[in-house]
Each structure stands twice: as structure tokens, then as C-alpha cells.
PDB file of C-alpha atoms in Angstrom:
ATOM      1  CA  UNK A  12      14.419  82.078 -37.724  1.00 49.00           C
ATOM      2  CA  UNK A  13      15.863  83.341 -34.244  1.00 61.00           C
ATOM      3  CA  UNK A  14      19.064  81.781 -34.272  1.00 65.00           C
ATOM      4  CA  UNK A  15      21.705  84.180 -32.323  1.00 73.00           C
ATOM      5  CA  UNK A  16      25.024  81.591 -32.518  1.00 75.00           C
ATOM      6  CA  UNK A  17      26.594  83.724 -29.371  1.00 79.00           C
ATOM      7  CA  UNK A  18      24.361  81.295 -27.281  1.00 84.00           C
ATOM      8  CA  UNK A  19      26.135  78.508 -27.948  1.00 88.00           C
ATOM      9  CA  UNK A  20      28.875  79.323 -25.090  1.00 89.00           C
ATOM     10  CA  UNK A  21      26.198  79.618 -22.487  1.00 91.00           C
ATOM     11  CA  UNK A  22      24.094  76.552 -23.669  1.00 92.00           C
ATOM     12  CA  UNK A  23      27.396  74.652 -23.490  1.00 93.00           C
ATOM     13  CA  UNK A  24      28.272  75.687 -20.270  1.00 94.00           C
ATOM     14  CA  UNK A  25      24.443  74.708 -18.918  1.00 95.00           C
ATOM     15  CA  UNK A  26      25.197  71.573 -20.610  1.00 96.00           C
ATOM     16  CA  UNK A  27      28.170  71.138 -18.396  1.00 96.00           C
ATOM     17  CA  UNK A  28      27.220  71.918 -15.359  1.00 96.00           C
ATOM     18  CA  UNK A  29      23.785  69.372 -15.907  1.00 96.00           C
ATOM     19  CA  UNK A  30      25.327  66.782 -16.888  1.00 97.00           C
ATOM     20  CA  UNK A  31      27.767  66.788 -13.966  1.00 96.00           C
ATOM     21  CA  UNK A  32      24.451  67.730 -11.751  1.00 95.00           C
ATOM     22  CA  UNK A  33      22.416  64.100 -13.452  1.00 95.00           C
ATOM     23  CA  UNK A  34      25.312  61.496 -14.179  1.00 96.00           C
ATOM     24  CA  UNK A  35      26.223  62.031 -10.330  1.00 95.00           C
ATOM     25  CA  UNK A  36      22.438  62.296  -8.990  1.00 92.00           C
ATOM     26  CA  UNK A  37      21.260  59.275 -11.331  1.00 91.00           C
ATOM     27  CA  UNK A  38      24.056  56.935 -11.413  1.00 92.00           C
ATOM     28  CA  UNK A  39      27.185  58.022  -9.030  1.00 94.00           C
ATOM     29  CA  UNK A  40      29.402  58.876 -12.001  1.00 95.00           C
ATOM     30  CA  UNK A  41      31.706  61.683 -11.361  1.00 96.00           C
ATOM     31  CA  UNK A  42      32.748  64.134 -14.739  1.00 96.00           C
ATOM     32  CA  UNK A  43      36.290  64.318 -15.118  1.00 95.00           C
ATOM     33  CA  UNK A  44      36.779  67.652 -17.533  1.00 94.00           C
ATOM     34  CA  UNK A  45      35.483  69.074 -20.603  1.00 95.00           C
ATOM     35  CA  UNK A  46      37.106  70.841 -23.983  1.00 91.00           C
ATOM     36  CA  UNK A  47      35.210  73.174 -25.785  1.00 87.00           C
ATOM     37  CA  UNK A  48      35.972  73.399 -29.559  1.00 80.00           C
ATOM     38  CA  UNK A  49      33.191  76.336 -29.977  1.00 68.00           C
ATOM     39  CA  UNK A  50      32.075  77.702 -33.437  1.00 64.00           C
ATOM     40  CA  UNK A  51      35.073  76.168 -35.717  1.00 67.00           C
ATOM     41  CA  UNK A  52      34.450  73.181 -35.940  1.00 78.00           C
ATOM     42  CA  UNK A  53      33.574  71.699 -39.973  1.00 84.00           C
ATOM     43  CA  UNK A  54      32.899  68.251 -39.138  1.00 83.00           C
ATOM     44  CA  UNK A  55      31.119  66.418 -36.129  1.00 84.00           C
ATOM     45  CA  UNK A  56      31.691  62.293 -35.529  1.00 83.00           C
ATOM     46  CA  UNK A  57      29.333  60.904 -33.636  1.00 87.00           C
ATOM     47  CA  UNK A  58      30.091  57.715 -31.548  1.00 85.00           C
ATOM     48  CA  UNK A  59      28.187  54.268 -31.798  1.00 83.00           C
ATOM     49  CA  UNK A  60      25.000  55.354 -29.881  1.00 93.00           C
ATOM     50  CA  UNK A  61      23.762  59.337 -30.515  1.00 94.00           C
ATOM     51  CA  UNK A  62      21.104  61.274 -29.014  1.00 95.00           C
ATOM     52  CA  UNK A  63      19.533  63.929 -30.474  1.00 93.00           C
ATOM     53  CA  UNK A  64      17.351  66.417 -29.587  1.00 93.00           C
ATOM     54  CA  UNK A  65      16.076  70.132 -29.743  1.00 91.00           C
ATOM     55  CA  UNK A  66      15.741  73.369 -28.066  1.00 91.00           C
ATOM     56  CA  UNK A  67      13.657  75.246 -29.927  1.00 87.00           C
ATOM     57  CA  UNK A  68      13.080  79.545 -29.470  1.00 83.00           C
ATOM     58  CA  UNK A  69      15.319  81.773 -29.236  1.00 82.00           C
ATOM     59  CA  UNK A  70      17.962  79.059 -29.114  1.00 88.00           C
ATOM     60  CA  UNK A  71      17.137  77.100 -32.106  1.00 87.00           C
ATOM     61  CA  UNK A  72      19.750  74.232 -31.525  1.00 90.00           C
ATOM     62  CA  UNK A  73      20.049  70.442 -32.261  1.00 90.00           C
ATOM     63  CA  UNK A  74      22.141  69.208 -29.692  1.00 94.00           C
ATOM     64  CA  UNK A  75      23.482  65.835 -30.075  1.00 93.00           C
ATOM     65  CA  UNK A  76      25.409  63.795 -27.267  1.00 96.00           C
ATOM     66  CA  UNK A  77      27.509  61.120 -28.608  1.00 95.00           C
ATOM     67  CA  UNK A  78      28.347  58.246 -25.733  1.00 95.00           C
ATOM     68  CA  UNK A  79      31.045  55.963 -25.816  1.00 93.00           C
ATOM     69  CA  UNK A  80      29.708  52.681 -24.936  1.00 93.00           C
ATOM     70  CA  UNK A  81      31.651  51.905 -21.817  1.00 95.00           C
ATOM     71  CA  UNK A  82      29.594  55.072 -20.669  1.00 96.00           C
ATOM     72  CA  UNK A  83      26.562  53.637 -21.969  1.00 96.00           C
ATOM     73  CA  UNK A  84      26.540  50.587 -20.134  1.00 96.00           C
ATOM     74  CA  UNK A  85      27.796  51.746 -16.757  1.00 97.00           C
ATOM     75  CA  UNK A  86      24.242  54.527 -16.996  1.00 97.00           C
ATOM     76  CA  UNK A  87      22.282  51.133 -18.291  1.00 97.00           C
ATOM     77  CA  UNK A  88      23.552  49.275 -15.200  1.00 97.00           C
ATOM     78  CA  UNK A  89      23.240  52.072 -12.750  1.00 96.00           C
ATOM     79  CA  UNK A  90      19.456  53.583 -13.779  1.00 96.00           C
ATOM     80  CA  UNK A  91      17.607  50.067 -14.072  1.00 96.00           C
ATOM     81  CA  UNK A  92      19.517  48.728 -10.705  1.00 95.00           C
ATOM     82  CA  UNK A  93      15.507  48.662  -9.157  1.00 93.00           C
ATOM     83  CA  UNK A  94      13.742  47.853 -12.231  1.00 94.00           C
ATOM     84  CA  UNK A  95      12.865  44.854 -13.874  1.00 93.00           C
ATOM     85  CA  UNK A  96      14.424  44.589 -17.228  1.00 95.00           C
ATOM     86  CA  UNK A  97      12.992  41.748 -18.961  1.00 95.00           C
ATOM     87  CA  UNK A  98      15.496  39.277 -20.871  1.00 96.00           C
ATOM     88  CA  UNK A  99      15.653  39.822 -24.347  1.00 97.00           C
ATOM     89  CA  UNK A 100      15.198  43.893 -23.694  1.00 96.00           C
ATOM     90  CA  UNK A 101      18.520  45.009 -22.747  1.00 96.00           C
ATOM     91  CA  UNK A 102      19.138  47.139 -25.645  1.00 95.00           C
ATOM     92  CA  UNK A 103      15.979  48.459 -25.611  1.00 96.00           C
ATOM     93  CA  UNK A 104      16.554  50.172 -22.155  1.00 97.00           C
ATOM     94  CA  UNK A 105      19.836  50.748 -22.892  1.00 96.00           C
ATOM     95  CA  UNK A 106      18.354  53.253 -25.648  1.00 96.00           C
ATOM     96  CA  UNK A 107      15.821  53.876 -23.155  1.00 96.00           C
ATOM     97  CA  UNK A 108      18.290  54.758 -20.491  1.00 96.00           C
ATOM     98  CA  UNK A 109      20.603  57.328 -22.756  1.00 96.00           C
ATOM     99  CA  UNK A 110      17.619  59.037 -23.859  1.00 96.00           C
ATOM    100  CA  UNK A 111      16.092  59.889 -20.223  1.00 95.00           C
ATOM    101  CA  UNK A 112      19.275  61.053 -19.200  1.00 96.00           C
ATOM    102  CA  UNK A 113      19.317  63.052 -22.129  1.00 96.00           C
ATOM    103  CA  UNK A 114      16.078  64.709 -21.941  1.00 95.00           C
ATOM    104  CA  UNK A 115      16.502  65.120 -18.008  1.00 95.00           C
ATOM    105  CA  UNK A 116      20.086  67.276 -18.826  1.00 96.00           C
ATOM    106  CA  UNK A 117      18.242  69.157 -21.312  1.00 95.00           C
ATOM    107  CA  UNK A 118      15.014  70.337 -19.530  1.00 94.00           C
ATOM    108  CA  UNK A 119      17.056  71.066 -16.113  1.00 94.00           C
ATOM    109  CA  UNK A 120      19.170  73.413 -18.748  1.00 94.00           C
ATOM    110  CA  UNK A 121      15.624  75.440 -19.451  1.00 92.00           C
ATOM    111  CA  UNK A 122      15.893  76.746 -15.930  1.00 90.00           C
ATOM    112  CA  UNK A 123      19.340  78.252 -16.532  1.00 91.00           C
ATOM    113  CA  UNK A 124      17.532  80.556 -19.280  1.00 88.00           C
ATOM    114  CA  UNK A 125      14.694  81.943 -16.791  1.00 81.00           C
ATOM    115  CA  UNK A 126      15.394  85.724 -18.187  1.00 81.00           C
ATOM    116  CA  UNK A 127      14.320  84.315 -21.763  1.00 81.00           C
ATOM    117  CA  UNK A 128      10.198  85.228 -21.363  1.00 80.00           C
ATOM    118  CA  UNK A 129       9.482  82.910 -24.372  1.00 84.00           C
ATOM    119  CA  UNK A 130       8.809  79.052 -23.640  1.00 85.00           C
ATOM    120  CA  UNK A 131      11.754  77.150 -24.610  1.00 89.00           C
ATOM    121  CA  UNK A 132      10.271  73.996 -26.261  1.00 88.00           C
ATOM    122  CA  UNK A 133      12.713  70.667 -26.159  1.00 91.00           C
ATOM    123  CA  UNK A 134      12.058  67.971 -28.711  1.00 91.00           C
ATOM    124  CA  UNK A 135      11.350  64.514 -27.589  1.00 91.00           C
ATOM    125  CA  UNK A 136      15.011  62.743 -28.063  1.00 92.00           C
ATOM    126  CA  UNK A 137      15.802  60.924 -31.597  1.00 92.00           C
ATOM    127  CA  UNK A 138      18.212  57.545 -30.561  1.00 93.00           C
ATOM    128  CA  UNK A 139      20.347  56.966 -33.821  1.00 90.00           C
ATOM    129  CA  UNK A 140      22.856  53.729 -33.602  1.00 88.00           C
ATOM    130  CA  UNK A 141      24.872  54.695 -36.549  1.00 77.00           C
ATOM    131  CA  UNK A 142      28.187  56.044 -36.013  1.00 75.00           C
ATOM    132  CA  UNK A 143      29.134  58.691 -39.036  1.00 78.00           C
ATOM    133  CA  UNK A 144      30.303  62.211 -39.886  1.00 81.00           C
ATOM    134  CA  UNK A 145      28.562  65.250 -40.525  1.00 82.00           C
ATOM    135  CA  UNK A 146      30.269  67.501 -42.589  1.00 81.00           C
ATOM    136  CA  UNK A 147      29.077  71.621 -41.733  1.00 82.00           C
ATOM    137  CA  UNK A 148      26.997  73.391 -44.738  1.00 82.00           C
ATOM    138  CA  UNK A 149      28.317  76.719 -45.318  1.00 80.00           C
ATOM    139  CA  UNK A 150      24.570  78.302 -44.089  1.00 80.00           C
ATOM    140  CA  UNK A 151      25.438  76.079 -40.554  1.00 84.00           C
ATOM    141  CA  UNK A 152      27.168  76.675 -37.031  1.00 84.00           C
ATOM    142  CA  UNK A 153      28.911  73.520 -35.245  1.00 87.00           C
ATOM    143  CA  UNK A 154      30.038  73.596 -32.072  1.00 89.00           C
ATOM    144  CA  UNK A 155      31.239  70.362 -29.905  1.00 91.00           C
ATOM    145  CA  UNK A 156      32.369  70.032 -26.430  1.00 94.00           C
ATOM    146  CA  UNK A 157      33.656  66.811 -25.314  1.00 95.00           C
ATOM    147  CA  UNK A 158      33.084  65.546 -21.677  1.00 97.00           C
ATOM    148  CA  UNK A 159      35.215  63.489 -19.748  1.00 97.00           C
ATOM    149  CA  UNK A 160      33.816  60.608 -17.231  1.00 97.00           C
ATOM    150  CA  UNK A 161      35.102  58.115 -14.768  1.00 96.00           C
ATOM    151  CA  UNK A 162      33.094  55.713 -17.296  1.00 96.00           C
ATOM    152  CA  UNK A 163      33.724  57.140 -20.381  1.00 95.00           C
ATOM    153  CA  UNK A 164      33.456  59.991 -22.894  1.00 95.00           C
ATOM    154  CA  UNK A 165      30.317  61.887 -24.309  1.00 96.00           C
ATOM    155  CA  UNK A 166      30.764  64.574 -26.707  1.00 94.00           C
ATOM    156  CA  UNK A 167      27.824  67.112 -27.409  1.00 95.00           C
ATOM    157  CA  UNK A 168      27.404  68.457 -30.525  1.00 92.00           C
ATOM    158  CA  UNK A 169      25.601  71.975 -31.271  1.00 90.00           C
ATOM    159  CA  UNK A 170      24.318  72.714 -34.598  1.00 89.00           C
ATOM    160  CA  UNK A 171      22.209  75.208 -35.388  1.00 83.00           C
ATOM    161  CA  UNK A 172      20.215  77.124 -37.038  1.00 82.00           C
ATOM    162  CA  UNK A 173      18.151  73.670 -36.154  1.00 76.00           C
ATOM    163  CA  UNK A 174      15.716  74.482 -39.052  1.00 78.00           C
ATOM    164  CA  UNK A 175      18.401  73.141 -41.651  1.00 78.00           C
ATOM    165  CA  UNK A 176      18.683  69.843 -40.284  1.00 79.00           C
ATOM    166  CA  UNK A 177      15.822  66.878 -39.630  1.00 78.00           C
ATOM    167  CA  UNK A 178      16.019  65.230 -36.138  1.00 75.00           C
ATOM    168  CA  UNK A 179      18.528  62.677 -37.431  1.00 74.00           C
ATOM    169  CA  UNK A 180      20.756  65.192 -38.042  1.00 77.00           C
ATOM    170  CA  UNK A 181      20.323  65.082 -41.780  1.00 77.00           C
ATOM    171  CA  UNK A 182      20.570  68.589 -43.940  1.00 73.00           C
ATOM    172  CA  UNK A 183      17.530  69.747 -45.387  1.00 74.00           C
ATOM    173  CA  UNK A 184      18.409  72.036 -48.408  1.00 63.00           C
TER     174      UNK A 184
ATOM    175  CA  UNK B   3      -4.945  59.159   2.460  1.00 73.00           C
ATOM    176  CA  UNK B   4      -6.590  56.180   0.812  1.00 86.00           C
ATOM    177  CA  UNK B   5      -5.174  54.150  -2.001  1.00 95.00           C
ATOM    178  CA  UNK B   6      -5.281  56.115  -5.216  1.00 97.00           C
ATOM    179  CA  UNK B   7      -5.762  55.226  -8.893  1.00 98.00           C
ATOM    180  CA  UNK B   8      -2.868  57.030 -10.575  1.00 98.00           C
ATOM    181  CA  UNK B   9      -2.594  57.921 -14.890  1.00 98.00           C
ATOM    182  CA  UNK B  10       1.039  58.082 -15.821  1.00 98.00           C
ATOM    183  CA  UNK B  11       1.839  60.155 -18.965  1.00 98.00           C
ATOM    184  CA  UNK B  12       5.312  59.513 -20.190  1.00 96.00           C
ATOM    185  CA  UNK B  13       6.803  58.640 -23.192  1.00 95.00           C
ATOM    186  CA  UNK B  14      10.165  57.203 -21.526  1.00 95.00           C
ATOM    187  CA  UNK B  15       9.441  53.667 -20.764  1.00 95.00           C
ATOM    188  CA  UNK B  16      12.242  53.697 -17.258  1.00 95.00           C
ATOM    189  CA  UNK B  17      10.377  56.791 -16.536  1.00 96.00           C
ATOM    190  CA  UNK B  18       7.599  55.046 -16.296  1.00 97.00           C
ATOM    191  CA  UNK B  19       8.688  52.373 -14.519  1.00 96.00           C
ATOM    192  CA  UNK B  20      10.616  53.982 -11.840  1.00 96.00           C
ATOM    193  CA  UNK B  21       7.083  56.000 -11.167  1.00 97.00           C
ATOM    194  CA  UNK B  22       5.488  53.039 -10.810  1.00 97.00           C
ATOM    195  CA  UNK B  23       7.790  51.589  -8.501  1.00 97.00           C
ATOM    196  CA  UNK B  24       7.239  54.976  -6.687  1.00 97.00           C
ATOM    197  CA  UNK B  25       3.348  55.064  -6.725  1.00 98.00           C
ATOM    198  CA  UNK B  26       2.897  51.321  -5.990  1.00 97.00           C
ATOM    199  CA  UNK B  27       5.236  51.535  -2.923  1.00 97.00           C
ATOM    200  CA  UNK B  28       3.302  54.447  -1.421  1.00 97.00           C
ATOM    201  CA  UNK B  29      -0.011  52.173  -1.757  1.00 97.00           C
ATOM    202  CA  UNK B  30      -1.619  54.186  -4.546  1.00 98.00           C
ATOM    203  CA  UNK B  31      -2.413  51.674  -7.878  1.00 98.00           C
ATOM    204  CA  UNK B  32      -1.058  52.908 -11.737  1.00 98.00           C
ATOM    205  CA  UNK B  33      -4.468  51.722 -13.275  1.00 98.00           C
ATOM    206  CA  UNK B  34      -2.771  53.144 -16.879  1.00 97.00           C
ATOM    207  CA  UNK B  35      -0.240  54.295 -18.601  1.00 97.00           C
ATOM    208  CA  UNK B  36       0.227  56.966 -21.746  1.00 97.00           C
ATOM    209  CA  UNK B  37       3.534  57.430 -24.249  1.00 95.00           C
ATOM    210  CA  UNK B  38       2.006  60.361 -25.799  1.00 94.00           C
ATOM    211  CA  UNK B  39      -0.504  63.877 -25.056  1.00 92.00           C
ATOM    212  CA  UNK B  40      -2.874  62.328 -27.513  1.00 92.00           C
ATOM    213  CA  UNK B  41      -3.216  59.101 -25.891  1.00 96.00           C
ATOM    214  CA  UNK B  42      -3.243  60.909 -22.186  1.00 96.00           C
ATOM    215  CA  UNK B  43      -7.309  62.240 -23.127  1.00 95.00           C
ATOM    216  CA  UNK B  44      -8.133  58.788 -23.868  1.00 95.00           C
ATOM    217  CA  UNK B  45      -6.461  57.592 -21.185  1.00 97.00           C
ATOM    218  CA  UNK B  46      -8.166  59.472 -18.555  1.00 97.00           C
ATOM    219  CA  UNK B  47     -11.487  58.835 -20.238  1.00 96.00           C
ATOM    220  CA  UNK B  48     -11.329  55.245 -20.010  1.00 96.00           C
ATOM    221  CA  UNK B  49      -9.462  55.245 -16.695  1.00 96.00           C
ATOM    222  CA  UNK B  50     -11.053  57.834 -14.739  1.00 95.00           C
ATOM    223  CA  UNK B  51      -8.175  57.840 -12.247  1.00 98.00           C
ATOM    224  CA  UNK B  52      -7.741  60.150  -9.264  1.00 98.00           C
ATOM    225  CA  UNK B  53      -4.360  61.630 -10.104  1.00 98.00           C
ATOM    226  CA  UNK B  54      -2.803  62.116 -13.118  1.00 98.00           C
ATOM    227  CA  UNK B  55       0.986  62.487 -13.555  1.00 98.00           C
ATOM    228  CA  UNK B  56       2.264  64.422 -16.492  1.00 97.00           C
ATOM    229  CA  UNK B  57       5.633  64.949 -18.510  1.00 96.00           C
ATOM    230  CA  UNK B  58       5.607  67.539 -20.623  1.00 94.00           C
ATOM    231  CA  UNK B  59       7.942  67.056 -23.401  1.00 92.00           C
ATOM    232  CA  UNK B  60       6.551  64.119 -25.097  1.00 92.00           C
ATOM    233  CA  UNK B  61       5.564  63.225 -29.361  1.00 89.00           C
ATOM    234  CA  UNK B  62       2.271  64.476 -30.895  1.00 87.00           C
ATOM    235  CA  UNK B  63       1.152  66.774 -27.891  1.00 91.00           C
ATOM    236  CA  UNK B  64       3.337  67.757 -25.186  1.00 93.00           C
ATOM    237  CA  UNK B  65       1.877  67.563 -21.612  1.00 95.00           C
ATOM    238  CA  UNK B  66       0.945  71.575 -21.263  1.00 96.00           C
ATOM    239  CA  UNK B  67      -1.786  70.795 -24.306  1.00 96.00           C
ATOM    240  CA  UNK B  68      -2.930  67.322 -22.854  1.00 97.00           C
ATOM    241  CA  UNK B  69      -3.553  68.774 -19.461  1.00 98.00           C
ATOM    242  CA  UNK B  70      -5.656  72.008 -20.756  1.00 97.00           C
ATOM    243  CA  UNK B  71      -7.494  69.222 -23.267  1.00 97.00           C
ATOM    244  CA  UNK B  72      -7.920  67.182 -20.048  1.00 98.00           C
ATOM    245  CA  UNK B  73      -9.148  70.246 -18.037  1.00 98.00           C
ATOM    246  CA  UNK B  74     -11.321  70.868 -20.587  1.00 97.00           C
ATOM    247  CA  UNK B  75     -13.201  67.915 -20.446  1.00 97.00           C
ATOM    248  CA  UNK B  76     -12.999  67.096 -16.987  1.00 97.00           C
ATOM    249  CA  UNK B  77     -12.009  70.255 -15.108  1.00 97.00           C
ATOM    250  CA  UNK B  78     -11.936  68.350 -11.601  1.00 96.00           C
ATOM    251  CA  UNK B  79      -8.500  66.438 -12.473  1.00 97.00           C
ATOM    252  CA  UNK B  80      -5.869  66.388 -10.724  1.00 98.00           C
ATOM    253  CA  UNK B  81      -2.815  66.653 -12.842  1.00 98.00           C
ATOM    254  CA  UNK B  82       0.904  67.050 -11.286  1.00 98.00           C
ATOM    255  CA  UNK B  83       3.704  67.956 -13.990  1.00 97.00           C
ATOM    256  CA  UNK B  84       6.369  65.432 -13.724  1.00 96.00           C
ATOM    257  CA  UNK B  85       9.314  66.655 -16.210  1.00 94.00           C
ATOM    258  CA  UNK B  86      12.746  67.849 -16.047  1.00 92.00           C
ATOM    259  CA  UNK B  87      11.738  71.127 -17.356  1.00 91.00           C
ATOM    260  CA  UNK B  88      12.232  73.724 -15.088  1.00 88.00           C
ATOM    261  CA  UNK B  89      12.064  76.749 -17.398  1.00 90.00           C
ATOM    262  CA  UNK B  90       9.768  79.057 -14.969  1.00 88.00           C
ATOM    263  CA  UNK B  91       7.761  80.028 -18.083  1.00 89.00           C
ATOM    264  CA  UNK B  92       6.902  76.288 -18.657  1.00 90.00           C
ATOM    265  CA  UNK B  93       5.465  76.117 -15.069  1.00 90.00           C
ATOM    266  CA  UNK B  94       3.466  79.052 -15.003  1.00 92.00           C
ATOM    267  CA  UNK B  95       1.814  77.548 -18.938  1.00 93.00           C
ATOM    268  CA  UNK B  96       1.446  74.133 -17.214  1.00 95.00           C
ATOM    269  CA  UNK B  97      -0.097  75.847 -13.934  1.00 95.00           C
ATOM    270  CA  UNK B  98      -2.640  78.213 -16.679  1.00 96.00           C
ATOM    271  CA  UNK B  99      -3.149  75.158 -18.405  1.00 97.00           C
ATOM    272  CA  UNK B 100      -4.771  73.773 -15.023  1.00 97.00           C
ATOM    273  CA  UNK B 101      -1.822  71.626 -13.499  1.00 97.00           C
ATOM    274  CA  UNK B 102      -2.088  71.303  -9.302  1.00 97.00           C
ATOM    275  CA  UNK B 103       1.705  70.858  -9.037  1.00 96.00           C
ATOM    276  CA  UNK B 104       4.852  70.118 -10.549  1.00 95.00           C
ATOM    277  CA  UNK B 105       7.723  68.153  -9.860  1.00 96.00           C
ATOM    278  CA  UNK B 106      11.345  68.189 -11.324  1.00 94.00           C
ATOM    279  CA  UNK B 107      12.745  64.894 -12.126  1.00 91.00           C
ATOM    280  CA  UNK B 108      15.132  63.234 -11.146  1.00 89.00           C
ATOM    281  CA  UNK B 109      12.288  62.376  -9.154  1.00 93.00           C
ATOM    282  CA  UNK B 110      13.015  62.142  -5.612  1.00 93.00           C
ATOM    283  CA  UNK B 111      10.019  60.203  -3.395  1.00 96.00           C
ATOM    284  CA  UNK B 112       9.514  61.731  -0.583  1.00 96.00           C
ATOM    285  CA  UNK B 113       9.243  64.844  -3.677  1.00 95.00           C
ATOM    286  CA  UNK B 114       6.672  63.073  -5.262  1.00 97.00           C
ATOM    287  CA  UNK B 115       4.811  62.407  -2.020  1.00 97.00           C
ATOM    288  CA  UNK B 116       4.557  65.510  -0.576  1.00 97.00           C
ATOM    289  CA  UNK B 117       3.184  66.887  -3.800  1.00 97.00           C
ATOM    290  CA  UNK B 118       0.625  64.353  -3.863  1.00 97.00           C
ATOM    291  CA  UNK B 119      -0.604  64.984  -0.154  1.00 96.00           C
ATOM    292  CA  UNK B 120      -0.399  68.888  -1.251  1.00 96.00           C
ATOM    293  CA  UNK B 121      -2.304  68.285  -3.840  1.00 97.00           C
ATOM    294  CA  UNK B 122      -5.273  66.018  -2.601  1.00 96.00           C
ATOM    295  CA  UNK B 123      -5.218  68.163   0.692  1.00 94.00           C
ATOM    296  CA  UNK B 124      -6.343  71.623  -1.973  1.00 91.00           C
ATOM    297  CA  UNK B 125      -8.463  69.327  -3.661  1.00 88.00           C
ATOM    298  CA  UNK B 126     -10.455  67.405  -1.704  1.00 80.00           C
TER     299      UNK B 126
END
């Protein structure tokens, strides 16, 4: 296990500076602000639609971003503007839509790490619907940071090391 | 160039629609389409397409494996990267692994077209 939790301030602020880079380049949404709540944090609540995915080593972190759905729909509306989405399917590509823009912030973060020689593997994103809270293991790290949109709020969530937890976020003791 | 029979390997289904939007409105035809590395090899065997585009973070295999299994088999493909990971490391597997080019998304169009006329200009 190569988890080093003094990452988690850098990750965040690649995080940041992505999303602001992909919500404006893919939909025209401007970020507002962020908090950062790093390394204290005992319980994470994720909203009504969660993303999850990893980056695996030397950073060894789930990260999950948590949209509010006014944020939700205004990506939905804005990414499938020239493509047919067949009736019947809008939730489908609304899932469809978080996740891209999920795994497009995440692999554009991989190039603010070039002075880490490994290959920094990221997990195919994990949609979960359910909105709940995670309570921190003693053996864990949380972190969140909470970004604020024109459209709405999406929090990210860092847990690590991301060996104690399945890709739904679930402990694994 | 002349119309060209184009392999998308993707697991994200707007990804795969925006590049098909893309491909189709630069006159080249999407003759198939792959969610996973696995299903990329059988893909290309059964499509034998010109071009192949490739994400790399994908379930089962990612798109570094699929293109050195593709490689392998066929070592004439033409296979251009088409993720959001831009970790230099990743590019220089993806380029050892026998990718022609690579491409950041967001994916841009004019991006994706002067990569394809880079490409087929080295290659043919």
C-alpha cells in the first residue's frame, strides 16, 4: 500500500482547477468558490446522484463527486445539446453525462502529476443513486471539498487508503 | 483523403456519440463500436476498419492493453488514443504499446482531424 495522505491537498487543488477548466469548456458553467475541509472530516454525505472513481499508485484515492441535481440537469442539458437522446433514455444519459465529466476531470488531473514516473491508473467511474453517509473507519483518511456553481453544488470526497473501500464506497474489513 | 471506416473504443455511451457525430461529419463511416478492451480485439477482427480510436480507461482491459493485443495481431493498425488522460507516462505506454497519436478530450474537431490526416499521412 502507497498511500502518502499529504497528497490529498494537491489532488484537491488539481481537482479544482479541472473542474473549473471542463464545466466551462463542456457546458458554459462558471465555478463560483470552493471550501476545503481537508483530513478531519469523520463523516461524508453524498447527494442524490454520486460518482465514484479511482486513482490508483502512488495516490491510492477514491474520489467521489456528489452533484446536486439542479447541477445535474443543467450538464445533462448542456453535453447532449447535439445528440440525439432517445425518449425514454433521459436518465440514462443523465448518468451517462455525470460520469464523462467525471472521468474527463480526473484524467486531465494525471497531467498535473507528470514528476510521478509511475502510471497513474484511474478506475472506470461507479454511478451510485443512493444518497447516504459514510461514517470514517479509524484505519481511513476523509477529506471533502465542496464546489460552488452558477448551477449548483458538487462536493468531492477523498478517501483513501482506496484499498479499504469497494468502488461503491463500501468498507472492506 | 477518402472516406474511412473508423472502430470507436469507448465505454461512455455520449462519448461515443459525440465521436460519431465528429467522424460522420468529416465523411469517414463508424462501421463499429466497443464499451470495453476485450471487445475492441473482436471488434477490429470482424470490422477490419482503417482507423481505430481508443480510450484508455475503460472495464476489463484498458485501451494501452487492447492496442498492444491489437498490434499484436495486426501490427498495421492505426490506433489514435482518445482519453482525457494526459499523464505523460500514459502517452509514452500507449505510444510503446503501438498507438499513432493521441488526443485529449474534450475533444475538439479540428483536434481530431488533424490527428487523423497526421496519422494516415505517416501511414500510408
Amino acid at each position: 500500500m502507497t498511500f502518502n495522505k499529504t497528497i490529498i491537498p494537491r489532488v484537491m487543488a488539481s481537482i479544482l482547477g479541472q473542474t473549473r477548466e471542463v464545466l466551462a469548456a463542456e457546458a458554459v458553467i462558471a465555478v463560483d468558490g470552493a471550501e476545503t475541509f481537508d483530513c478531519d472530516v469523520t463523516k461524508l454525505h453524498l447527494h442524490d446522484m454520486t460518482v465514484i472513481a479511482g486513482l490508483g499508485g502512488p495516490i491510492s484515492l477514491l474520489i467521489a463527486f456528489s452533484f446536486e441535481a439542479s447541477l445535474v440537469e443543467a450538464l445533462f442539458i448542456r453535453v447532449t445539446a447535439d445528440i440525439e437522446v432517445p425518449d425514454g433514455e433521459e436518465d440514462l444519459y443523465r448518468r451517462e453525462t455525470a460520469g464523462e465529466i467525471v472521468n474527463t476531470i480526473l484524467g486531465l488531473c494525471t497531467s498535473d502529476f507528470q514528476n510521478i514516473e509511475e502510471s497513474i491508473a484511474l478506475s472506470p467511474p461507479v454511478i451510485i443513486e443512493d444518497a447516504r453517509c459514510i461514517h470514517r473507519p479509524k484505519n481511513a483518511v476523509f477529506a471533502n471539498m465542496r464546489i460552488r456553481t452558477e448551477r449548483g453544488i458538487v462536493s468531492v470526497s477523498f478517501v483513501g487508503p482506496r484499498e479499504l473501500f469497494d468502488d461503491h464506497l463500501n468498507y472492506q474489513s | 483523403m477518402s472516406a474511412l471506416k473508423v472502430l470507436i473504443v469507448d465505454d461512455s455511451l455520449i462519448a461515443v456519440k459525440k465521436l460519431t457525430l465528429m467522424l460522420e461529419g468529416m465523411g469517414h463511416q463508424v462501421v463499429g463500436t466497443a464499451g470495453t478492451g476485450a471487445k475492441a480485439v473482436d471488434a477490429y477482427r470482424t470490422s477490419n476498419p482503417d482507423l481505430v480510436t481508443m480510450d484508455i480507461t475503460m472495464p476489463d482491459m484498458n485501451g494501452v492493453e487492447a492496442t498492444a493485443r491489437i498490434i499484436g495481431e495486426f501490427p498495421a493498425a492505426r490506433i489514435i488514443m482518445v482519453t482525457s488522460h494526459g499523464q505523460e507516462r500514459m502517452v509514452i505506454d500507449s505510444l510503446d504499446a503501438g498507438a499513432k497519436g493521441y488526443v485529449l478530450k474534450p475533444v475538439r474537431v479540428e483536434k481530431l482531424s488533424d490527428m487523423i490526416d497526421k496519422v494516415m499521412a505517416r501511414t500510408t
